[in-house]
XYZ file of C-alpha atoms in Angstrom:
695
model
C 13.760 25.216 -45.252
C 11.527 22.530 -44.659
C 8.623 23.386 -41.948
C 7.957 20.421 -40.015
C 4.520 20.744 -37.591
C 3.596 18.135 -35.009
C 0.095 16.393 -35.003
C -0.776 14.757 -31.975
C -4.247 14.153 -33.529
C -6.459 14.385 -36.741
C -7.265 18.351 -35.652
C -3.553 19.232 -34.971
C -3.022 17.533 -38.575
C -5.687 19.720 -40.330
C -4.293 22.733 -38.608
C -0.807 22.147 -40.023
C -1.698 21.593 -43.224
C -3.864 24.737 -43.102
C -1.250 26.860 -41.804
C 1.352 25.993 -44.466
C 3.418 22.645 -43.227
C 5.537 21.671 -45.404
C 5.446 18.198 -43.688
C 4.046 16.726 -39.921
C 5.115 14.178 -37.914
C 2.650 12.089 -36.231
C 2.714 8.599 -34.093
C 0.720 5.635 -33.424
C -0.609 4.853 -30.220
C 2.824 2.773 -29.210
C 6.414 3.127 -29.727
C 6.689 6.903 -30.182
C 7.930 9.161 -27.862
C 4.740 11.281 -26.928
C 2.434 8.263 -26.160
C 0.571 10.581 -23.949
C -0.782 12.383 -27.207
C -3.744 10.988 -28.839
C -2.209 9.532 -31.507
C -3.335 7.543 -34.511
C -4.266 4.074 -35.350
C -2.979 2.129 -38.344
C -6.525 2.607 -40.159
C -6.075 6.535 -38.981
C -2.698 6.689 -40.273
C -3.765 5.846 -43.847
C -6.343 8.202 -43.544
C -4.174 10.958 -42.086
C -1.057 10.193 -44.798
C -4.082 10.476 -47.561
C -4.928 13.691 -46.602
C -1.876 15.407 -46.077
C -0.762 14.028 -49.470
C -3.937 15.635 -51.238
C -2.559 18.804 -49.856
C 0.859 18.596 -50.843
C 2.281 17.761 -47.332
C 4.824 14.945 -46.310
C 4.135 12.691 -43.455
C 6.784 11.336 -40.894
C 6.184 8.165 -38.763
C 7.853 8.345 -35.178
C 8.856 5.166 -33.819
C 11.473 6.454 -31.749
C 11.392 4.244 -28.345
C 13.287 1.658 -27.313
C 11.657 -1.477 -27.632
C 11.125 -4.420 -25.322
C 11.797 -8.238 -26.684
C 8.220 -9.390 -26.610
C 7.342 -5.800 -28.400
C 9.327 -7.051 -31.429
C 6.008 -8.444 -33.763
C 4.117 -5.433 -32.688
C 6.995 -3.165 -33.783
C 7.152 -5.170 -37.250
C 3.652 -4.347 -37.742
C 3.914 -0.796 -37.159
C 6.471 -0.883 -40.033
C 4.166 -2.434 -41.843
C 1.400 0.108 -41.148
C 3.780 2.623 -42.306
C 4.823 1.020 -45.308
C 1.065 0.455 -46.259
C 0.131 3.916 -45.329
C 2.891 5.533 -47.538
C 4.717 7.669 -44.985
C 7.287 9.584 -46.292
C 9.858 8.879 -43.597
C 10.320 7.023 -40.036
C 11.649 8.810 -37.012
C 13.811 5.936 -35.254
C 16.110 5.382 -32.167
C 16.227 1.710 -31.763
C 19.219 -0.492 -33.113
C 16.616 -3.261 -33.964
C 15.243 -0.860 -37.003
C 18.620 -1.402 -38.962
C 17.436 -5.015 -39.364
C 13.790 -4.314 -39.640
C 14.536 -1.892 -42.570
C 15.838 -4.645 -44.325
C 12.259 -5.691 -44.858
C 11.244 -2.422 -45.782
C 13.464 -0.802 -47.750
C 11.196 1.463 -49.427
C 11.088 3.578 -45.959
C 13.505 6.450 -45.358
C 14.921 6.232 -42.016
C 15.354 9.549 -39.910
C 17.553 9.234 -36.733
C 15.503 10.759 -34.065
C 16.709 13.172 -31.527
C 16.050 10.562 -28.949
C 19.274 9.186 -30.287
C 21.347 12.159 -28.832
C 23.277 13.228 -31.785
C 25.350 15.806 -30.453
C 28.278 16.246 -32.761
C 29.374 15.544 -36.116
C 30.927 12.414 -35.440
C 27.168 11.559 -34.498
C 25.816 12.608 -37.652
C 28.468 10.897 -39.548
C 27.576 7.545 -38.129
C 24.112 8.075 -39.056
C 25.062 8.845 -42.704
C 27.273 5.724 -42.846
C 24.256 3.569 -41.140
C 22.437 4.701 -44.176
C 19.739 7.275 -42.583
C 18.353 9.722 -44.660
C 17.812 12.611 -42.352
C 19.175 13.213 -38.494
C 17.517 15.280 -35.735
C 20.203 17.077 -34.146
C 20.053 17.641 -30.072
C 18.193 20.965 -29.009
C 21.871 21.700 -26.760
C 23.813 22.657 -29.773
C 24.783 25.869 -30.814
C 24.838 27.619 -34.356
C 28.535 26.518 -35.416
C 27.986 23.245 -34.170
C 25.073 23.006 -36.409
C 27.280 24.362 -38.958
C 29.886 21.498 -38.210
C 27.003 18.837 -38.244
C 25.000 19.828 -41.134
C 28.769 20.128 -43.434
C 28.617 15.902 -43.331
C 27.995 14.934 -46.652
C 25.065 12.558 -48.024
C 22.689 13.242 -44.960
C 20.270 16.077 -43.787
C 19.982 17.812 -40.804
C 16.769 19.117 -38.737
C 16.620 20.866 -35.956
C 13.742 22.166 -33.437
C 12.394 25.551 -33.986
C 9.906 25.862 -31.331
C 8.372 24.272 -28.400
C 9.469 22.754 -25.170
C 12.929 21.824 -23.904
C 14.082 18.982 -21.749
C 16.414 19.495 -18.720
C 18.539 16.354 -19.888
C 19.827 16.074 -23.666
C 17.049 13.679 -25.046
C 17.723 10.305 -24.961
C 19.837 10.243 -22.248
C 17.300 10.870 -19.360
C 16.292 8.275 -16.336
C 14.758 10.558 -13.767
C 11.176 9.864 -14.603
C 12.146 6.045 -14.786
C 13.677 6.016 -11.914
C 11.171 7.890 -9.377
C 8.164 5.850 -10.928
C 8.884 3.466 -13.924
C 7.727 5.753 -16.528
C 10.529 6.157 -19.032
C 11.208 9.158 -21.181
C 13.138 6.516 -23.381
C 9.544 4.740 -23.827
C 7.554 7.675 -24.689
C 5.935 7.860 -20.733
C 8.027 10.719 -19.379
C 6.321 12.078 -15.870
C 8.467 15.663 -16.355
C 9.948 15.599 -13.157
C 12.511 18.090 -14.194
C 9.155 20.487 -14.045
C 8.452 20.162 -10.206
C 9.867 22.261 -7.271
C 13.021 21.347 -6.043
C 15.170 21.432 -2.696
C 18.973 22.189 -2.797
C 20.692 20.921 0.344
C 17.180 21.034 1.843
C 16.398 24.586 0.786
C 13.688 25.557 -1.430
C 15.417 26.160 -4.873
C 12.258 26.506 -7.132
C 12.492 25.253 -10.457
C 15.910 25.074 -11.332
C 15.567 22.046 -13.446
C 12.317 23.711 -15.155
C 13.760 24.924 -18.698
C 12.388 27.856 -20.801
C 10.862 27.125 -24.069
C 12.371 27.332 -27.420
C 11.953 30.272 -29.497
C 14.077 30.387 -32.725
C 12.407 33.204 -34.629
C 15.172 35.549 -34.758
C 17.908 32.912 -35.581
C 16.245 31.642 -38.981
C 18.583 33.059 -41.039
C 21.321 32.141 -39.438
C 19.997 28.461 -39.193
C 19.687 28.465 -43.074
C 23.008 29.794 -43.450
C 24.612 27.098 -41.176
C 23.143 24.387 -44.057
C 19.935 22.869 -42.078
C 17.501 21.381 -43.985
C 14.381 21.170 -41.704
C 12.615 23.589 -38.920
C 10.632 21.309 -36.488
C 8.048 22.721 -34.095
C 7.691 20.717 -31.162
C 4.217 20.279 -29.760
C 2.600 16.897 -30.080
C 0.802 17.288 -26.388
C -0.531 20.657 -27.784
C -3.862 21.869 -29.208
C -4.881 22.552 -32.948
C -5.099 26.124 -31.824
C -1.549 26.230 -30.821
C -0.281 24.238 -33.728
C -2.189 26.388 -35.932
C -0.623 29.640 -34.500
C 3.009 28.257 -34.430
C 3.077 27.033 -37.995
C 1.809 30.254 -39.290
C 4.041 32.171 -37.463
C 6.961 30.183 -39.164
C 5.375 29.957 -42.532
C 5.252 34.036 -42.548
C 9.004 34.238 -41.061
C 10.272 31.775 -43.861
C 8.162 33.968 -46.278
C 10.135 37.128 -45.284
C 7.771 39.041 -43.041
C 9.447 41.137 -39.972
C 10.844 38.844 -37.564
C 11.082 41.334 -34.910
C 7.305 41.821 -34.964
C 6.418 37.787 -35.441
C 8.463 37.470 -32.219
C 6.446 39.679 -30.360
C 3.531 37.465 -31.746
C 5.210 34.376 -30.421
C 4.474 35.149 -26.699
C 1.069 33.664 -27.363
C 2.779 30.814 -27.756
C 4.492 31.086 -24.395
C 1.081 31.806 -22.573
C 0.069 27.770 -23.306
C 2.900 26.538 -20.880
C 3.283 29.893 -19.014
C 7.080 29.833 -19.575
C 9.663 31.819 -21.127
C 11.000 31.989 -24.467
C 14.812 31.571 -25.325
C 17.212 30.860 -28.184
C 20.316 30.898 -25.635
C 21.469 27.327 -26.840
C 21.906 28.680 -30.481
C 24.169 31.419 -29.336
C 26.353 29.161 -27.076
C 24.492 30.800 -23.789
C 24.068 27.940 -21.156
C 22.998 30.482 -18.372
C 19.637 31.260 -17.248
C 17.882 28.849 -19.258
C 15.701 27.619 -16.325
C 13.262 29.011 -13.775
C 10.071 28.908 -12.075
C 6.996 29.061 -14.678
C 4.625 32.127 -14.517
C 1.222 29.607 -15.132
C -0.424 28.713 -18.409
C -3.127 31.303 -19.646
C -5.851 28.917 -21.248
C -7.845 31.395 -22.697
C -4.826 31.614 -25.361
C -4.418 28.219 -25.873
C -7.710 26.366 -25.363
C -8.359 24.677 -21.913
C -6.465 21.967 -20.920
C -7.773 18.195 -19.955
C -5.998 15.060 -18.879
C -5.618 14.124 -22.322
C -4.678 17.487 -23.949
C -2.022 18.584 -21.284
C 0.935 20.237 -21.863
C 4.392 18.593 -21.474
C 5.079 19.601 -18.047
C 2.543 17.321 -16.584
C 3.913 15.597 -13.725
C 0.937 13.398 -13.193
C -0.048 11.815 -16.578
C -1.761 8.797 -17.646
C 0.898 5.752 -18.602
C -0.021 2.809 -20.845
C 1.871 -0.432 -20.742
C 2.313 -0.750 -24.162
C 4.508 -3.801 -23.768
C 1.695 -5.845 -22.653
C -1.286 -6.103 -25.347
C -1.691 -4.103 -28.425
C -4.829 -2.639 -29.736
C -6.419 -2.443 -32.837
C -9.433 -0.537 -34.334
C -11.213 -4.166 -34.794
C -12.353 -3.696 -31.005
C -15.991 -2.368 -31.875
C -17.300 -3.557 -28.348
C -17.202 -0.655 -26.309
C -16.757 -0.216 -22.566
C -19.148 1.099 -20.081
C -17.606 3.494 -17.316
C -18.974 4.796 -14.113
C -17.859 7.428 -11.616
C -19.997 7.564 -8.731
C -19.446 10.375 -6.219
C -21.766 9.712 -3.640
C -20.704 9.095 0.141
C -17.162 9.319 1.231
C -15.349 8.192 -1.849
C -15.184 8.434 -5.317
C -16.042 5.106 -6.897
C -14.933 3.777 -10.663
C -16.737 1.073 -12.291
C -15.424 -0.735 -15.598
C -17.168 -3.241 -17.569
C -15.967 -4.455 -21.019
C -17.361 -7.949 -22.249
C -16.950 -10.244 -19.385
C -14.378 -8.169 -17.868
C -15.713 -6.098 -14.533
C -13.608 -3.862 -12.211
C -14.156 -1.494 -9.396
C -12.064 0.729 -7.814
C -12.086 3.627 -5.176
C -10.458 6.876 -4.200
C -10.755 8.967 -1.654
C -12.450 12.400 -1.623
C -9.554 15.051 -1.380
C -10.157 18.971 -0.665
C -9.874 21.240 -3.434
C -7.826 23.909 -2.785
C -7.047 25.613 -6.407
C -10.637 24.936 -7.833
C -8.992 26.607 -11.055
C -6.737 23.416 -11.444
C -9.585 20.844 -10.576
C -11.360 19.045 -13.038
C -15.137 18.465 -13.229
C -16.026 14.682 -13.453
C -17.957 15.679 -16.711
C -14.954 17.059 -18.077
C -12.772 13.919 -17.565
C -15.555 11.513 -18.973
C -15.295 13.860 -22.438
C -11.477 13.219 -22.235
C -12.245 9.553 -22.294
C -14.792 9.757 -24.782
C -12.404 11.436 -27.173
C -9.414 8.806 -26.759
C -9.116 5.176 -26.987
C -7.665 2.465 -24.363
C -5.534 0.068 -26.382
C -7.910 0.076 -29.452
C -10.944 0.219 -27.066
C -13.484 3.244 -26.820
C -16.039 3.806 -24.771
C -19.816 3.014 -25.646
C -21.438 4.613 -22.201
C -20.213 7.087 -19.762
C -22.164 7.771 -16.544
C -21.912 9.556 -13.476
C -24.365 10.819 -10.547
C -22.428 13.653 -10.064
C -21.511 15.453 -13.398
C -19.959 18.801 -11.202
C -18.170 17.344 -8.746
C -14.720 18.731 -8.773
C -11.703 15.957 -8.758
C -7.924 16.951 -8.236
C -5.471 16.492 -10.900
C -4.036 13.344 -9.035
C -7.025 11.718 -9.017
C -8.453 12.366 -12.522
C -4.985 11.090 -13.744
C -4.645 8.152 -11.793
C -8.449 7.326 -12.782
C -7.303 7.579 -16.735
C -4.276 5.164 -15.898
C -6.315 2.726 -13.718
C -9.257 2.445 -16.728
C -6.091 2.298 -19.320
C -4.621 -0.338 -17.071
C -7.861 -2.143 -16.725
C -8.697 -2.597 -20.754
C -4.974 -3.674 -20.861
C -5.500 -6.412 -18.557
C -8.647 -7.446 -20.022
C -7.181 -7.689 -23.457
C -4.233 -9.787 -22.069
C -6.394 -12.362 -20.493
C -8.639 -12.617 -23.604
C -5.620 -12.818 -25.981
C -2.612 -14.374 -24.725
C 0.331 -13.332 -27.130
C 1.539 -16.168 -29.751
C 4.683 -17.060 -30.696
C 6.469 -14.378 -33.204
C 7.434 -15.993 -36.407
C 10.030 -13.476 -37.907
C 10.445 -13.339 -41.729
C 13.720 -14.897 -42.965
C 15.821 -11.703 -43.201
C 15.081 -11.080 -39.657
C 16.033 -14.532 -38.355
C 19.485 -14.063 -40.407
C 20.279 -11.705 -38.181
C 19.131 -13.164 -34.608
C 21.895 -15.488 -35.122
C 23.289 -19.135 -36.485
C 21.083 -22.178 -35.888
C 23.173 -24.278 -33.173
C 24.813 -20.929 -31.895
C 26.125 -21.643 -28.540
C 24.855 -19.251 -26.151
C 27.669 -17.143 -24.207
C 25.232 -15.781 -21.848
C 25.884 -17.995 -18.936
C 26.160 -16.363 -15.849
C 22.779 -16.156 -14.038
C 21.596 -13.055 -11.985
C 22.387 -14.016 -8.249
C 26.323 -15.124 -9.038
C 29.416 -13.039 -8.231
C 29.758 -10.003 -10.492
C 32.765 -10.210 -12.696
C 33.109 -6.672 -13.483
C 33.218 -3.331 -11.908
C 32.794 0.606 -13.138
C 34.924 3.083 -11.833
C 35.577 6.491 -12.314
C 39.322 7.179 -13.474
C 40.658 8.432 -10.529
C 39.064 5.661 -8.476
C 40.672 2.932 -10.410
C 44.155 2.664 -8.983
C 42.914 2.791 -5.294
C 40.291 -0.114 -5.889
C 42.745 -2.210 -7.736
C 45.122 -2.211 -5.312
C 42.707 -3.753 -2.600
C 40.427 -6.234 -5.108
C 41.493 -8.457 -7.766
C 39.859 -10.761 -9.935
C 37.514 -8.493 -11.984
C 37.792 -6.698 -14.916
C 37.639 -2.714 -14.852
C 35.770 -0.181 -17.061
C 37.094 3.230 -16.521
C 34.621 6.499 -17.113
C 35.653 9.741 -17.489
C 39.300 8.939 -18.364
C 41.392 11.777 -20.076
C 43.673 10.801 -22.915
C 46.913 11.521 -20.957
C 45.634 8.714 -18.003
C 45.427 6.021 -20.431
C 49.146 4.989 -19.253
C 48.797 4.949 -16.106
C 45.537 3.334 -15.846
C 47.272 0.563 -17.812
C 50.032 0.310 -15.387
C 47.787 0.231 -12.245
C 45.435 -2.598 -14.122
C 48.642 -4.885 -15.170
C 47.111 -8.403 -15.999
C 43.486 -7.859 -15.653
C 41.474 -6.854 -18.513
C 40.898 -2.915 -18.724
C 38.249 -1.169 -20.695
C 37.947 2.489 -21.396
C 34.458 4.033 -21.819
C 33.721 7.068 -24.186
C 31.335 9.749 -22.822
C 27.550 9.049 -23.408
C 27.441 12.598 -24.547
C 30.288 14.785 -26.498
C 29.698 17.998 -27.825
C 31.815 19.120 -30.547
C 34.200 21.180 -28.362
C 34.983 18.219 -26.427
C 35.059 15.885 -29.773
C 38.812 16.122 -30.234
C 39.332 14.775 -26.914
C 37.364 11.471 -27.701
C 39.217 10.806 -30.718
C 42.471 11.047 -28.816
C 41.144 8.913 -25.964
C 40.034 6.084 -28.996
C 43.652 6.464 -30.002
C 45.456 5.867 -26.808
C 43.231 3.161 -26.017
C 44.298 1.768 -29.563
C 48.179 2.358 -28.984
C 47.736 0.430 -25.279
C 45.679 -2.120 -26.478
C 42.898 -1.668 -23.927
C 39.325 -2.639 -24.350
C 37.335 0.065 -25.630
C 33.323 0.621 -24.840
C 31.278 3.247 -27.124
C 28.286 4.952 -25.948
C 27.579 6.849 -28.551
C 27.008 6.328 -32.444
C 29.679 8.865 -32.835
C 32.353 6.942 -30.905
C 31.057 3.966 -32.496
C 32.109 5.644 -36.132
C 35.138 6.762 -34.711
C 36.131 3.399 -33.528
C 35.577 1.661 -36.982
C 37.672 4.469 -38.230
C 40.631 3.799 -35.849
C 40.259 -0.166 -36.616
C 39.490 -0.744 -32.633
C 37.672 -3.665 -31.399
C 34.894 -2.533 -29.006
C 32.089 -3.116 -27.053
C 28.555 -1.220 -26.852
C 27.858 0.155 -23.408
C 25.118 1.874 -21.547
C 24.970 4.869 -23.906
C 23.872 2.300 -26.479
C 21.837 -0.171 -24.019
C 19.370 -2.717 -25.405
C 16.265 -3.872 -24.287
C 15.794 -6.725 -27.302
C 17.771 -9.460 -29.273
C 17.145 -7.567 -32.500
C 19.129 -4.538 -31.410
C 22.058 -6.881 -29.747
C 22.101 -8.612 -33.320
C 22.376 -5.285 -35.089
C 25.200 -3.963 -32.647
C 27.161 -7.486 -33.192
C 26.976 -6.985 -36.973
C 27.831 -3.369 -36.714
C 31.246 -4.878 -34.715
C 30.343 -4.867 -31.075
C 31.808 -8.165 -29.156
C 29.126 -7.440 -26.625
C 26.018 -5.136 -25.594
C 24.884 -3.823 -22.767
C 21.338 -4.378 -21.037
C 19.293 -1.119 -20.298
C 19.579 -0.758 -16.456
C 16.034 0.621 -16.657
C 14.384 -2.689 -17.630
C 12.186 -4.779 -15.477
C 12.167 -8.379 -14.707
C 9.914 -9.755 -17.215
C 11.631 -7.771 -19.668
C 15.159 -9.147 -18.924
C 14.006 -12.362 -18.581
C 12.104 -12.126 -22.437
C 15.539 -10.429 -23.644
C 18.229 -13.150 -22.164
C 15.863 -16.424 -23.056
C 16.259 -14.979 -27.050
C 19.779 -13.271 -27.073
C 22.760 -14.873 -28.259
C 24.907 -11.781 -28.218
C 27.500 -11.367 -25.411
C 25.863 -9.038 -22.742
C 26.296 -6.942 -19.739
C 24.029 -6.472 -17.035
C 24.502 -3.912 -14.214
C 23.526 -5.093 -11.046
C 24.315 -2.089 -8.734
C 25.098 1.208 -9.290
C 24.052 5.541 -9.314
C 23.550 5.492 -13.099
C 23.573 8.946 -14.403
C 19.670 10.075 -14.139
C 20.455 13.029 -16.354
C 22.983 15.137 -18.554
C 22.713 18.751 -18.726
C 24.333 21.371 -20.860
C 22.831 24.011 -18.804
C 24.634 25.828 -16.402
C 23.302 26.144 -12.906
C 25.141 28.104 -10.401
C 28.126 26.609 -9.485
C 27.307 26.263 -5.699
C 24.824 23.682 -6.756
C 27.826 21.348 -7.816
C 28.015 18.249 -5.362
C 25.108 19.515 -3.375
C 21.650 17.412 -2.703
C 18.519 17.998 -5.085
C 15.568 16.598 -3.739
C 11.837 17.029 -5.081
C 8.256 15.732 -3.089
C 8.242 12.577 -4.389
C 11.656 11.393 -2.781
C 13.854 11.719 -5.810
C 17.393 12.483 -4.516
C 20.270 13.302 -6.836
C 23.929 14.957 -6.954
C 25.068 17.029 -9.595
C 28.929 16.496 -10.906
C 30.720 17.964 -13.878
C 31.495 14.646 -15.735
C 33.283 15.154 -19.235
C 32.358 18.836 -19.675
C 28.493 18.603 -18.862
C 26.662 18.407 -15.502
C 25.715 15.105 -14.720
C 22.926 14.214 -12.096
C 23.292 10.852 -10.104
C 20.908 9.421 -7.407
C 21.957 9.620 -3.889
C 21.123 6.090 -3.106
C 22.044 3.193 -5.757
C 20.000 0.411 -6.984
C 21.131 -3.162 -5.725
C 19.829 -6.586 -7.267
C 23.001 -8.647 -5.966
C 21.001 -10.345 -3.652
C 18.467 -11.305 -6.282
C 18.833 -14.713 -7.777
C 17.233 -15.515 -10.982
C 18.264 -18.273 -13.275
C 15.858 -17.028 -16.316
C 18.189 -13.696 -16.451
C 21.851 -14.938 -17.936
C 24.476 -12.694 -19.278
C 28.253 -12.689 -19.950
C 28.903 -10.078 -17.339
C 27.483 -8.564 -14.090
C 28.848 -5.536 -13.232
C 29.046 -3.322 -10.464
C 28.709 0.313 -11.018
C 30.671 2.152 -8.301
C 31.208 5.305 -10.485
C 29.771 7.932 -8.059
C 30.220 5.772 -4.865
C 31.881 7.370 -1.764
C 33.839 4.375 -1.085
C 33.980 2.099 -4.013
C 35.822 -0.888 -2.050
C 33.500 -0.938 0.970
C 30.487 -1.007 -1.313
C 31.998 -3.715 -3.388
C 32.588 -5.805 -0.179
C 29.790 -4.691 2.538
C 26.548 -5.912 -0.254
C 25.408 -8.648 1.709
C 25.186 -6.390 4.981
C 22.833 -3.517 3.122
C 19.028 -4.045 4.722
C 17.413 -1.530 2.249
C 17.822 -2.195 -1.203
C 16.334 0.240 -3.855
C 15.428 -2.183 -6.994
C 15.024 0.307 -9.550
C 12.525 -1.372 -11.958
C 13.108 -4.753 -11.178
C 9.641 -5.389 -9.450
C 7.568 -2.962 -11.186
C 6.705 -2.431 -14.880
C 8.675 -0.194 -16.597
C 6.329 1.596 -18.957
């Protein structure tokens, strides 16, 4: 099997190659699911590929986030950089790539784990779409991997070592919901790692996953037909990468696995978490728990830049706003002054000057505090939108900052450079190449998206068991039914009578439940209902059944090219990502001529997890210290966490945001009819990301 290693920076790349990796995966500064890593500029990418190829190592580039409309020119540039560098493959997630790749046919595509590939139908879909390889979800068992790997015409890749997410990758909104940092855009703040209360009682870290270690399962994985083993860790340092790659290279070379597994404990010291291979063995309990704490002596000291994947406070960068390049030769001057009662930060870059302050916080745990000198070293070691530091000053290098202040400083510094570049270089209109224009729509094509935000909603989303009671009271709207069993289809059709009924497939459907989704699609076809597909596997099955369909939240879009790609694949309409901010919505709807649905109210799923927590946690409120409150329920066979309070845009009015359908999602509503009717009385409204920036 091919052994892939993470390369968050050049030092990790060199460590991976020297330790015997067959290939490495890495990212540019934007559009990858680990934007907190140092990553590579386009010029550094060329150097990295040259170095790796000289040593017989392949390089895969990650462009595996969802793209906003205004980012499309830079996404195209990123693909051009990949082609010019000669990478051996590109990991992707956004449907827009299906159009962009037509301009770069020499670039093999790998479907990222962010696409939530959890069953054999998902893999068959990837093969049909032309992907060379698919990265399987980490929650799959060995038997499920074998079923997936049996799909002809496509390679499979699985994670072998590293951090695990509580939610299925690509299906988590927790970080976006609580602070606008989206795991779907590479800026997850890892809220699952923090302590939680359950029904007001301290519950420790019930959502914090143990780390993955498959050393004892390598032979079984090989027999399952898997092509490649992947080590997670683009946020880890070179020493960790070298150790991990060396262990797996030795294991693949035939050394005693039991002895190597004991040595793997050093990898766990980096995060302080236990190791598990439970998912592979079909075990879904006892996979989470309180961390023991990191042992930095084993893995190298961590800094705000070089932090593990469980850091809840991180420096996020708004990549949508402006792209930095290596041509920004002018460095910036940055000062941290600690005299007086505040910490003062000063930035000067060209004509741009900014100053901000933080109150001095009492340091309780000095071992976790960060000296100003160490923070400045971290600033010096990276670039901010392509701009690096020229001069760094402080009057108190030994002053200790609490981690929150240190990370906030880096975040603010990045934001100020971003504002400066945006002010200096306003983005010009994109002129896509002819083959891309062809995908976007025909000249003079009428726009079906005429319903402005603020108009009356014309669709409602309900759990299947809510439909009959709701339609008996409320008329005049289309109904989307979630979590319907195949045997419920006929009664749902009878309840809805002449109004349009659309049955939604589940966003996550593991192999044991795949037969149920196939039967649901077949019943839907016979009943002539509408169908909403929420995964690539459901798309594949709908096409096989000859069904017309809409693309739902599981295939949500943030750009018009993704919408156009889905239309080419047969979708009659698409769904806008509910985590979009106002600017992204306005840009998308100004450009898109594919019919779109926009959810204006709801409690969207914040996490889908295969982990089996204690059964008495079901239907009980989880809360963290930042105010995130959610309740887990079992939907489509897995734990689904939805927020206690909904987001609500129904009172907003914005003529720049126009769609075909405005949808009210009442799936988890305690009283769907009342919430449909009483929206004008709601005094306090949560806007999700509408009034803030989605990072």
